[in-house]
Amino acid sequence: MSTPHEPVAVTPSNWNVPNALTTLRIVMVPFFAWALLYDDGQTVLWRVVAYVIFAAAMITDKIDGDLARKHNLITNFGKIADPIADKALTGMAFVGLSLIGELWWWVTIVVLVREWGITALRFWVIRHGVMAAGRGGKLKTLLQTFALGLLILPLRLLEDPWDTVGLALWWVACALMAAAVVVTVVTGIDYVVKALAVRREGQARSSAG
């Protein structure tokens, strides 16, 4: 009596649209950096160009994630490259904005220490379990994205009659960044607590085994 064959899981190829978009996002980082830092950030046109590149990169981040999940195109390359692309872009935005005087250095340092620290923490506990991104992390990313986007725009370089509007939007950006920093620190502490719990549980399972 013959038995039906079980379906064989097909591993998606690394050559797919989501991975291509992720790679494109990495390639865009140096162009974004050049546009943002051109003339020390004092040229309206190039600040607008930097904003367009940043916005396009963040849109591709959303698109490649949706496509990968919808069409089952999640690959090991994507798992590694996607967070690298995100951190490279936002990290460059934070550093670049501090270099041109649009953002306090202490904000950049706090955020980058948290981001890279959590990445290191994930690798530290990866053999014990995976820490999934929580809602706080998604809120943090959203706040950072909108705050960075507004600060990249040449809001304080606008001339009359747009200077008042530009300054008002700049203060909105500062408020969003302040909220982002608070959420960044809180979620960072939460990740540390979760990581320690995951590690303890993993060690307990190993001892029991």
C-alpha positions as a printed Julia matrix, in Angstrom:
209×3 Matrix{Float64}:
  0.0    0.0    0.0
  1.49   3.27  -1.06
  1.59   6.2    1.29
  1.26   9.8    0.2
  4.47  11.69   0.11
  4.86  14.46   2.67
  5.35  17.89   1.11
  8.98  18.93   1.04
  9.71  22.35   2.52
 11.3   24.56  -0.1
 13.98  26.94   1.12
 13.51  30.33  -0.55
 16.41  31.57  -2.64
 18.44  34.54  -1.43
 17.88  36.01  -4.91
 14.49  37.6   -4.29
 12.87  41.03  -4.27
 12.87  41.58  -0.46
 16.6   40.86  -0.25
 17.25  43.09  -3.26
 15.4   45.94  -1.51
 17.39  45.32   1.68
 20.65  45.46  -0.3
 19.48  48.64  -2.01
 18.84  50.17   1.41
 22.42  49.42   2.46
 23.75  50.94  -0.78
 21.68  54.09  -0.15
 23.38  54.8    3.2
 26.58  56.46   1.85
 24.54  58.57  -0.6
 22.27  59.63   2.26
 25.31  60.5    4.38
 26.87  62.57   1.58
 23.65  64.52   0.95
 23.1   65.19   4.67
 26.67  66.29   5.39
 27.16  68.32   2.2
 28.19  71.89   3.08
 27.85  70.96   6.78
 24.11  70.54   6.28
 23.62  74.2    5.45
 22.23  73.77   1.94
 18.45  73.48   1.67
 18.5   71.48  -1.56
 20.83  68.76  -0.31
 19.0   68.47   3.01
 15.81  67.85   1.0
 17.69  65.28  -1.1
 18.86  63.59   2.12
 15.26  63.5    3.36
 14.03  61.93   0.1
 16.7   59.21   0.32
 15.9   58.56   3.99
 12.16  58.39   3.34
 12.64  56.09   0.32
 14.87  53.79   2.37
 12.34  53.56   5.2
  9.56  52.8    2.7
 11.62  49.96   1.19
 12.09  48.63   4.72
  8.31  48.35   5.1
  7.84  46.88   1.61
 10.55  44.21   1.83
  9.27  43.03   5.22
  5.68  42.75   3.97
  6.76  40.94   0.78
  8.98  38.48   2.65
  6.19  37.52   5.04
  3.43  37.44   2.43
  5.3   35.28  -0.1
  7.34  33.22   2.39
 10.63  34.7    1.21
 12.26  34.95   4.63
 15.92  33.9    4.29
 18.95  33.75   6.56
 20.51  36.53   4.5
 17.45  38.71   5.07
 17.44  38.0    8.8
 21.02  39.26   9.05
 21.05  42.01   6.41
 17.72  43.66   7.27
 18.63  44.77  10.82
 22.1   45.79   9.6
 20.52  47.99   6.94
 18.14  49.54   9.48
 20.84  50.28  12.03
 23.26  51.59   9.38
 20.65  54.04   8.07
 19.29  55.29  11.39
 22.76  55.26  12.95
 24.07  57.44  10.12
 21.07  59.74  10.55
 21.76  60.18  14.28
 25.51  60.74  13.82
 25.02  63.0   10.8
 22.44  65.17  12.55
 24.77  65.57  15.53
 27.67  66.48  13.22
 25.67  69.29  11.6
 24.33  70.55  14.93
 20.7   69.46  14.59
 20.78  66.92  17.41
 22.54  66.79  20.76
 25.4   64.27  20.87
 24.2   62.77  24.14
 20.96  61.72  22.41
 22.9   60.02  19.63
 25.19  58.25  22.11
 22.31  57.01  24.29
 20.36  55.7   21.31
 23.3   54.02  19.57
 24.57  52.4   22.78
 21.07  51.0   23.33
 20.67  49.78  19.73
 24.03  48.05  19.42
 23.89  46.85  23.03
 20.58  45.09  22.42
 21.97  43.54  19.23
 24.93  42.17  21.21
 22.52  40.97  23.89
 20.49  39.03  21.31
 23.63  37.19  20.19
 24.57  36.56  23.82
 21.35  34.66  24.54
 20.63  33.27  21.07
 21.58  29.7   22.03
 19.08  29.83  24.88
 16.19  31.36  22.94
 15.07  34.18  20.66
 13.84  37.51  21.99
 10.98  38.68  19.81
 10.48  42.38  19.16
  7.72  43.79  21.34
  5.26  46.6   20.8
  7.56  48.98  22.65
 10.31  48.31  20.14
  7.98  49.04  17.23
  6.82  52.27  18.88
 10.45  53.24  19.42
 11.22  52.68  15.75
  8.17  54.7   14.66
  9.03  57.66  16.91
 12.67  57.63  15.84
 11.74  57.49  12.15
  9.38  60.48  12.29
 11.72  62.52  14.52
 14.75  61.82  12.33
 12.78  62.6    9.18
 11.72  66.02  10.46
 15.21  66.85  11.72
 16.76  65.9    8.38
 14.55  68.47   6.66
 16.1   71.97   6.58
 13.44  73.37   8.91
 15.71  75.92  10.58
 17.14  77.06   7.24
 13.81  78.22   5.86
 13.47  81.93   5.21
 10.55  84.33   5.65
  7.62  83.66   5.43
  8.29  79.94   6.14
 10.78  80.4    8.95
  8.09  80.42  11.69
  6.51  77.23  10.36
  9.92  75.61  10.07
 10.85  76.48  13.64
  7.51  75.16  14.94
  8.02  71.86  13.11
 11.57  71.68  14.45
 10.21  71.86  17.99
  7.7   69.12  17.1
 10.65  67.04  15.93
 12.44  67.68  19.23
  9.36  66.58  21.17
  9.11  63.4   19.11
 12.81  62.72  19.64
 12.43  63.24  23.39
  9.6   60.68  23.41
 11.73  58.35  21.28
 14.64  58.58  23.72
 12.36  57.76  26.68
 10.86  54.75  24.88
 14.34  53.71  23.69
 15.7   53.64  27.25
 12.61  51.93  28.74
 12.47  49.23  26.07
 16.23  48.76  26.4
 15.86  48.01  30.1
 12.96  45.67  29.29
 15.11  43.79  26.76
 17.87  43.33  29.35
 15.36  41.86  31.83
 13.95  39.54  29.13
 17.43  38.48  28.03
 18.42  37.51  31.56
 15.16  35.56  31.95
 15.7   33.74  28.63
 19.25  32.86  29.64
 18.17  31.55  33.05
 15.45  29.41  31.47
 17.89  28.07  28.88
 20.44  27.18  31.54
 17.7   25.51  33.62
 16.66  23.36  30.62
 20.27  22.41  29.98
 20.76  21.39  33.61
 17.53  19.38  33.6
 18.54  17.64  30.39
